[in-house]
Amino acid sequence: MLVNRLAAALLAALGAISLSPVAHGEDGYDLWLRYPQLEGAAAEKLNAFNPVIATPSTRGETVDVALDELEAGLSSLLGRPLGTGSGGRITLDCGAPNADPSGRFRVTGSSAEIRIVADEPVGCLYGSFALLRELSLGRAPDQIALDEAPAMDLRMLNHWDNPDGSVERGYAGRSIFDWWHLPRRVDTRMIDYARANASLGINGTVVNNVNASPLFLTPRYLPKLAALADAWRPYGIRIYISARFSAPRDVGGLDTADPLDPQVRAWWKAKADEIYAAIPDFGGFLVKANSEGQPGPQDYGRTHADGANMLADAVGGRGTIIWRAFVYSAEDETDRAKQAYEEFVPLDGQFADNVIVQVKNGPIDFQPREPFHPMFGAMPNTRLMLEAQLTKEYLGFASHLAFLAPMWTEVLDAETGRGGDVADIIAPAGMAGVANTGSDRNWTGSDFDQANWYAFGRLAWDPALTADGIAREWAALTFSRDPAFLQAVVPMMMESRQAVVDYMTPLGLAHLMGTGHHYGPAPWVCDLARPEWNPCYYHKADARGIGFDRTAAGTDALAQYAPSVASGWSDPRTMDQDYLLWFHHVPWDFRVQSGRTLWQELAARYDRGVATVSDMRATWRTLAPFVDRQRFKAVSDMLEIQQEEAQWWRDASLAYWQDLNGLALPAGSAAPAMTLDEYRALEFPEAPGE
Amino acid sequence: MLVNRLAAALLAALGAISLSPVAHGEDGYDLWLRYPQLEGAAAEKLNAFNPVIATPSTRGETVDVALDELEAGLSSLLGRPLGTGSGGRITLDCGAPNADPSGRFRVTGSSAEIRIVADEPVGCLYGSFALLRELSLGRAPDQIALDEAPAMDLRMLNHWDNPDGSVERGYAGRSIFDWWHLPRRVDTRMIDYARANASLGINGTVVNNVNASPLFLTPRYLPKLAALADAWRPYGIRIYISARFSAPRDVGGLDTADPLDPQVRAWWKAKADEIYAAIPDFGGFLVKANSEGQPGPQDYGRTHADGANMLADAVGGRGTIIWRAFVYSAEDETDRAKQAYEEFVPLDGQFADNVIVQVKNGPIDFQPREPFHPMFGAMPNTRLMLEAQLTKEYLGFASHLAFLAPMWTEVLDAETGRGGDVADIIAPAGMAGVANTGSDRNWTGSDFDQANWYAFGRLAWDPALTADGIAREWAALTFSRDPAFLQAVVPMMMESRQAVVDYMTPLGLAHLMGTGHHYGPAPWVCDLARPEWNPCYYHKADARGIGFDRTAAGTDALAQYAPSVASGWSDPRTMDQDYLLWFHHVPWDFRVQSGRTLWQELAARYDRGVATVSDMRATWRTLAPFVDRQRFKAVSDMLEIQQEEAQWWRDASLAYWQDLNGLALPAGSAAPAMTLDEYRALEFPEAPGE
């Protein structure tokens, strides 16, 4: 509990009682909220300012949380308890609570005072965290001048967590949500989870998997959900649940879930009323419908809009329905990349006001690199929200260091040709991130995956932030403010995602991973029941060439983009080579922009990816002086795994392409370590996250 | 890592670097190894002694660990780094490493010196932990006088952990073993696990479920196992695995697992050789055979001895085969309680020297109370080991506070009438505890369940220790040395297990829990396929009476005990009433020793159990001043759950008995809160541990 942490910090500093004194190596639990004692000029300036927190005239649970955070954080940065007499005043002017807070705050410092002013209490909380971040980064009190408001309303995490504690595509242990002991036991971790989110401005969380258990809509779960909502309310976080569309049949005793059936509509209305009676600020429902076997309105000949609007009517003005656009039909289609657009764009304008359609960053499924989703900009009369994936289902699980902010800014900054870039398109709605949290002590399975949680929250607050700026902030808060450390670690983070692209899916390739668990390379899989389950469907490689023709000569998926965008990707010779094989099928001897043949370029990119991981390891080895031993070793171990797996991806992929094209590897490119048959025979019986 | 922790402690104390300074509330991760700073006379005496660790003449990895533990522990108790100049010398004389160490140590203190003397390095490590424990408990250096050796050779944990991270009957999160990232990543937790075990003298651990995956016998797992063995070797802990008896068929490519088949014998021999090449001190195999569907030698018409001896031959003098006696045949039998004895006792004398037969404490299955297992003492020519269950499968999971040392001392002290008490019988072999560890930050799901890990280790070291002495030690080390705290908490712990017996299975009842998940009461279940799966099989209640007649008039299970023991349990009027319904079927109006009828006594015991939990809550509420807020709240929350569930057990059970016997509840005994049908209808879809 925060209050306890505060008390512990103060009492330890005062020496009044003895707490557990065997200092741990750092285990990462504190995330970016460590607030290590300042040194040098920063310490001198904060000490000279000598902060004293003034009691604000209006209190309340959120203001109290802000005060606690300030007191704990400042005393930690100072290495001593705050004074109570004279000193630099920290004042809070927080306004009144508001059901739909702006989140806006201003923090202004002078030599005598730091003022935090907000429209409502949660703005004060955000401002307090922002102040602590600035001070942690070494800013002097009289230099603080922040005036911020979030760029979008909804800044959410989506947890793919199940009632039994498993996490679909989770690589950080079990679920952090202890459904078994809720509502009686609200673990300390639930408060620290809220603190971490609030420190970034995250204001909503969907607590259960989009492949949803109907349990969450039963009376057994309502007190559990209410207990979490109560715990998170002071932190400005609203709770949402994923709703199983067939719940009226599964747990409602009806024989249909047809969204136009009056009994079904009445059931959902009553269910919503029941929820809102227990959780007045319940956020709403997230729905995955008619996708990958999930039930949905199409089971009854209805549209996505019919389904979403029925739920929107049930929650009324009280909440939001977030309807996922990640669908693909059970029938064979020519191009999976086209399906969401084809299903949803014709429905533009038909969704109720309190419906948001949630669209993945790219048109397939969270691959290491995809072009932005063509739906962005194509539904001007529908609020569209961006869904990003923090948990690295397709980027090496927790074991691979891959900082994802460059991927997300690539999408956010993408010009749609239809009313702005993606960030502009989603501004009226928001961003959702598929969480990477779990029961591991460091929350995210690896220390560097904390950076993806951080970066997601920061970009949802302000998509104009730069990836390297975020990396620098995070690394300084999480490990060390030392400039020598930051100068090394930030470039390492910045190149890490491209490295994964290079050793897994270079030049626009996608979906080449192992079946089911999605672990490791399996480009040779061609025989699964549905065509689009197969890596072969995506790479279409044979003796002559490789790549998916999405031009007019092929599936014409290019035509789903605005002409100005499509034209940029239409010529394989001039286009951004990073998307080459996403849009074009070309011969192995196609001459790419580097002057190399495609085959040579492919090998060079694989080699570059592996080499980058070697460089990352070499860089990390130099950073031992800046990092505590426990986290240093944990990162080192993970980098060792990553290097082996990067090599494996490169070797197995090249072995397979060679088997198809019969080409020798370019000079200087080493032969794969094993035979193709050996790679194909590998099995991973305990692969996590499935 | 310990070294890191040491460095952190020292550097923090020196103020040389800043570590994470926001002190957490205590999360329980440190277990009984917190070493909080001493106060009062104890602090004065240790400061006056002013410990300085002398560098021993012979070093080695285990001695180094002992030195690190001493340095970290002492500096923590002192609240300052150790001196290096003059002061009270701490000397270690550790002998040479030994493949089969005695574990013996002497620690003797004077005003000028504390000497730790051992036959081999691991004895020095045990002595170091013992010294730190004594000092933590407030003993003055010159009063230290320890001369200890373990009562038994094998002091083991059995983990029912699976390759996918799930834990059968685990209530503390996922497995602590990260098979996915091993061998590259050996988590810090693996070192802290070894430290905790070594601090108790635990010297072996079986890392996988007795319902064993054959994966552990494949080449994929050998490096993983070797990495753990390497990590744990300095702590004197040998690694064992549960072996699936059908492995030669499952993963060996053979078409039989017949223990007398030469190919099978050769396969196991080669497998053992492969393991010992990687892990020279590999402990051996634990086997669950021909029990609950597991494969075994009886599948081929062979005996348990045939199976065990074949494996014993494969490992030869290098390791031990631990063969579980927990069996019951697939055929209907008159009394499940008799089966292990009937299968194993005729085999006495037939097992190889390096085979141990592992016997559960009682003849059924870890019930809240069972009489001791009749096999103890009945196989004078076979080494028998005691299997206890730390994870509370049948005692309320992690949510119920139940200190199990009183249960275990009850068994260890039980006079068999055949060569001593149970502790005497098992001395040549050892004790195994089914672990209660998991990925939860506090290791065991609840703070008080740490006490069961502690108590198991202490009793395996010295079964003559008293339960309340262990409770006092643990509570002082884990929470507070304050006499007022201990005076309240120790009695609370001591009455806790009897409370569970009272509200779940009073008067010798057993096996009344829910099917499958084993959660909550379900005495009404009578229709499962096999008779002994049903609670009705165990209570045999009807309109006239209740209890299982195991006298000569019934199944005569009593005759499996020595006559001196059996005679004590043969007369329901004079016997210990705690075992009444285990051995006897009696009418509801049977007059028990209290003077009440059985029905009245049953109700009184249920009520007493519930009342004890109320008392425990009331006691705990008074202890807030002595416990940090985080752990205080966690325990409070769990006690609230326990109180609700105790009431539920009492109410549902009484509702069912009333439904059978039509009797009114005794005066003063409240009616159940719900109807029997309502209790029967409860479902627990996310119950853990199944």
Coordinates of N, CA and C in Angstrom, one line a residue, chain B residues 159-220:
Chain B
H159 N 8.4 -31.0 -5.1 CA 7.6 -30.0 -5.8 C 6.7 -30.7 -6.8
W160 N 5.4 -30.4 -6.7 CA 4.5 -30.9 -7.7 C 4.3 -29.9 -8.9
D161 N 5.4 -29.6 -9.4 CA 5.5 -28.5 -10.5 C 5.6 -29.1 -11.9
N162 N 4.9 -28.6 -12.8 CA 4.9 -29.1 -14.2 C 5.7 -28.2 -15.1
P163 N 6.1 -28.8 -16.3 CA 6.9 -28.0 -17.2 C 6.2 -26.7 -17.7
D164 N 4.9 -26.7 -17.7 CA 4.2 -25.5 -18.2 C 4.1 -24.4 -17.1
G165 N 4.7 -24.7 -16.0 CA 4.6 -23.6 -14.9 C 3.4 -23.8 -14.0
S166 N 2.5 -24.7 -14.3 CA 1.4 -24.9 -13.3 C 2.0 -25.8 -12.2
V167 N 1.3 -25.7 -11.1 CA 1.7 -26.5 -9.9 C 0.4 -27.2 -9.4
E168 N 0.5 -28.5 -9.4 CA -0.6 -29.3 -8.9 C -0.8 -29.0 -7.4
R169 N -1.9 -28.7 -7.0 CA -2.2 -28.3 -5.6 C -1.3 -27.2 -5.1
G170 N -1.0 -26.3 -6.1 CA -0.3 -25.1 -5.7 C -1.2 -23.9 -5.5
Y171 N -1.0 -23.2 -4.4 CA -1.9 -22.0 -4.1 C -1.1 -20.7 -3.9
A172 N 0.1 -20.7 -4.6 CA 1.0 -19.5 -4.4 C 1.4 -19.0 -5.8
G173 N 0.6 -19.2 -6.8 CA 1.0 -18.7 -8.1 C 1.6 -19.8 -9.0
R174 N 2.4 -19.4 -9.9 CA 3.0 -20.4 -10.8 C 4.2 -21.1 -10.1
S175 N 4.8 -22.0 -10.8 CA 6.0 -22.6 -10.4 C 7.1 -21.6 -10.2
I176 N 8.0 -21.8 -9.2 CA 9.2 -21.0 -9.1 C 10.2 -21.4 -10.1
F177 N 10.1 -22.5 -10.8 CA 11.1 -23.0 -11.7 C 10.8 -22.5 -13.1
D178 N 11.7 -21.8 -13.7 CA 11.4 -21.2 -15.0 C 12.1 -22.1 -16.1
W179 N 11.4 -23.2 -16.3 CA 12.0 -24.2 -17.3 C 12.1 -23.5 -18.7
W180 N 11.3 -22.5 -19.0 CA 11.3 -21.9 -20.3 C 12.7 -21.2 -20.5
H181 N 13.1 -20.5 -19.5 CA 14.4 -19.7 -19.7 C 15.6 -20.5 -19.3
L182 N 15.5 -21.5 -18.5 CA 16.6 -22.3 -18.2 C 17.2 -23.0 -19.4
P183 N 18.4 -23.3 -19.6 CA 19.5 -23.1 -18.6 C 20.1 -21.7 -18.6
R184 N 19.8 -20.9 -19.6 CA 20.5 -19.6 -19.8 C 20.2 -18.7 -18.6
R185 N 19.0 -18.7 -18.2 CA 18.7 -17.8 -17.1 C 18.4 -18.5 -15.8
V186 N 19.3 -18.3 -14.8 CA 19.0 -18.9 -13.5 C 18.6 -17.7 -12.6
D187 N 17.3 -17.6 -12.4 CA 16.8 -16.5 -11.7 C 17.3 -16.3 -10.3
T188 N 17.4 -15.1 -9.8 CA 17.8 -14.8 -8.5 C 17.0 -15.6 -7.4
R189 N 15.8 -15.8 -7.8 CA 14.9 -16.6 -6.9 C 15.5 -18.0 -6.6
M190 N 16.2 -18.5 -7.6 CA 16.7 -19.9 -7.4 C 17.8 -19.9 -6.4
I191 N 18.5 -18.8 -6.2 CA 19.5 -18.7 -5.2 C 18.8 -18.4 -3.9
D192 N 17.9 -17.6 -3.9 CA 17.2 -17.3 -2.6 C 16.4 -18.5 -2.1
Y193 N 15.9 -19.3 -3.0 CA 15.3 -20.6 -2.7 C 16.3 -21.5 -2.0
A194 N 17.5 -21.6 -2.5 CA 18.5 -22.4 -1.9 C 19.0 -21.9 -0.6
R195 N 19.1 -20.6 -0.4 CA 19.4 -20.0 0.9 C 18.4 -20.4 1.9
A196 N 17.1 -20.2 1.6 CA 16.1 -20.5 2.5 C 16.1 -22.0 3.0
N197 N 16.3 -22.9 2.0 CA 16.4 -24.3 2.3 C 17.6 -24.6 3.2
A198 N 18.7 -24.1 2.7 CA 20.0 -24.4 3.5 C 19.9 -23.8 4.9
S199 N 19.2 -22.8 5.1 CA 19.1 -22.2 6.4 C 18.4 -23.1 7.4
L200 N 17.6 -24.1 6.8 CA 16.9 -25.1 7.6 C 17.6 -26.5 7.6
G201 N 18.6 -26.6 6.8 CA 19.2 -27.9 6.6 C 18.5 -28.8 5.6
I202 N 17.6 -28.3 4.8 CA 17.0 -29.1 3.7 C 18.1 -29.4 2.7
N203 N 18.3 -30.6 2.3 CA 19.4 -31.0 1.5 C 19.1 -31.7 0.2
G204 N 17.8 -31.7 -0.2 CA 17.4 -32.3 -1.5 C 16.1 -31.7 -1.9
T205 N 15.9 -31.7 -3.2 CA 14.7 -31.2 -3.8 C 14.3 -31.9 -5.0
V206 N 13.1 -32.4 -5.1 CA 12.5 -33.0 -6.3 C 11.8 -31.9 -7.1
V207 N 12.2 -31.6 -8.3 CA 11.8 -30.4 -8.9 C 10.5 -30.5 -9.7
N208 N 10.0 -31.7 -9.9 CA 8.8 -31.9 -10.7 C 7.8 -32.8 -10.1
N209 N 6.6 -32.7 -10.6 CA 5.4 -33.4 -10.1 C 5.6 -34.9 -10.1
V210 N 5.1 -35.5 -9.1 CA 5.1 -37.0 -9.1 C 4.2 -37.6 -10.2
N211 N 3.2 -36.8 -10.6 CA 2.5 -37.2 -11.8 C 3.4 -36.6 -12.9
A212 N 4.3 -37.4 -13.3 CA 5.5 -36.8 -13.9 C 5.4 -36.7 -15.4
S213 N 5.9 -35.6 -16.0 CA 6.1 -35.5 -17.4 C 7.3 -36.2 -17.8
P214 N 7.3 -37.0 -18.9 CA 8.6 -37.6 -19.3 C 9.6 -36.6 -19.9
L215 N 9.2 -35.4 -20.1 CA 10.1 -34.4 -20.6 C 11.4 -34.3 -19.7
F216 N 11.2 -34.5 -18.4 CA 12.4 -34.3 -17.5 C 13.4 -35.4 -17.8
L217 N 13.1 -36.4 -18.6 CA 14.0 -37.4 -18.9 C 14.5 -37.3 -20.3
T218 N 14.3 -36.2 -21.0 CA 14.7 -35.9 -22.3 C 16.0 -35.1 -22.4
P219 N 16.7 -35.1 -23.4 CA 18.0 -34.3 -23.5 C 17.7 -32.8 -23.4
R220 N 16.5 -32.4 -23.8 CA 16.1 -31.0 -23.7 C 16.2 -30.5 -22.2

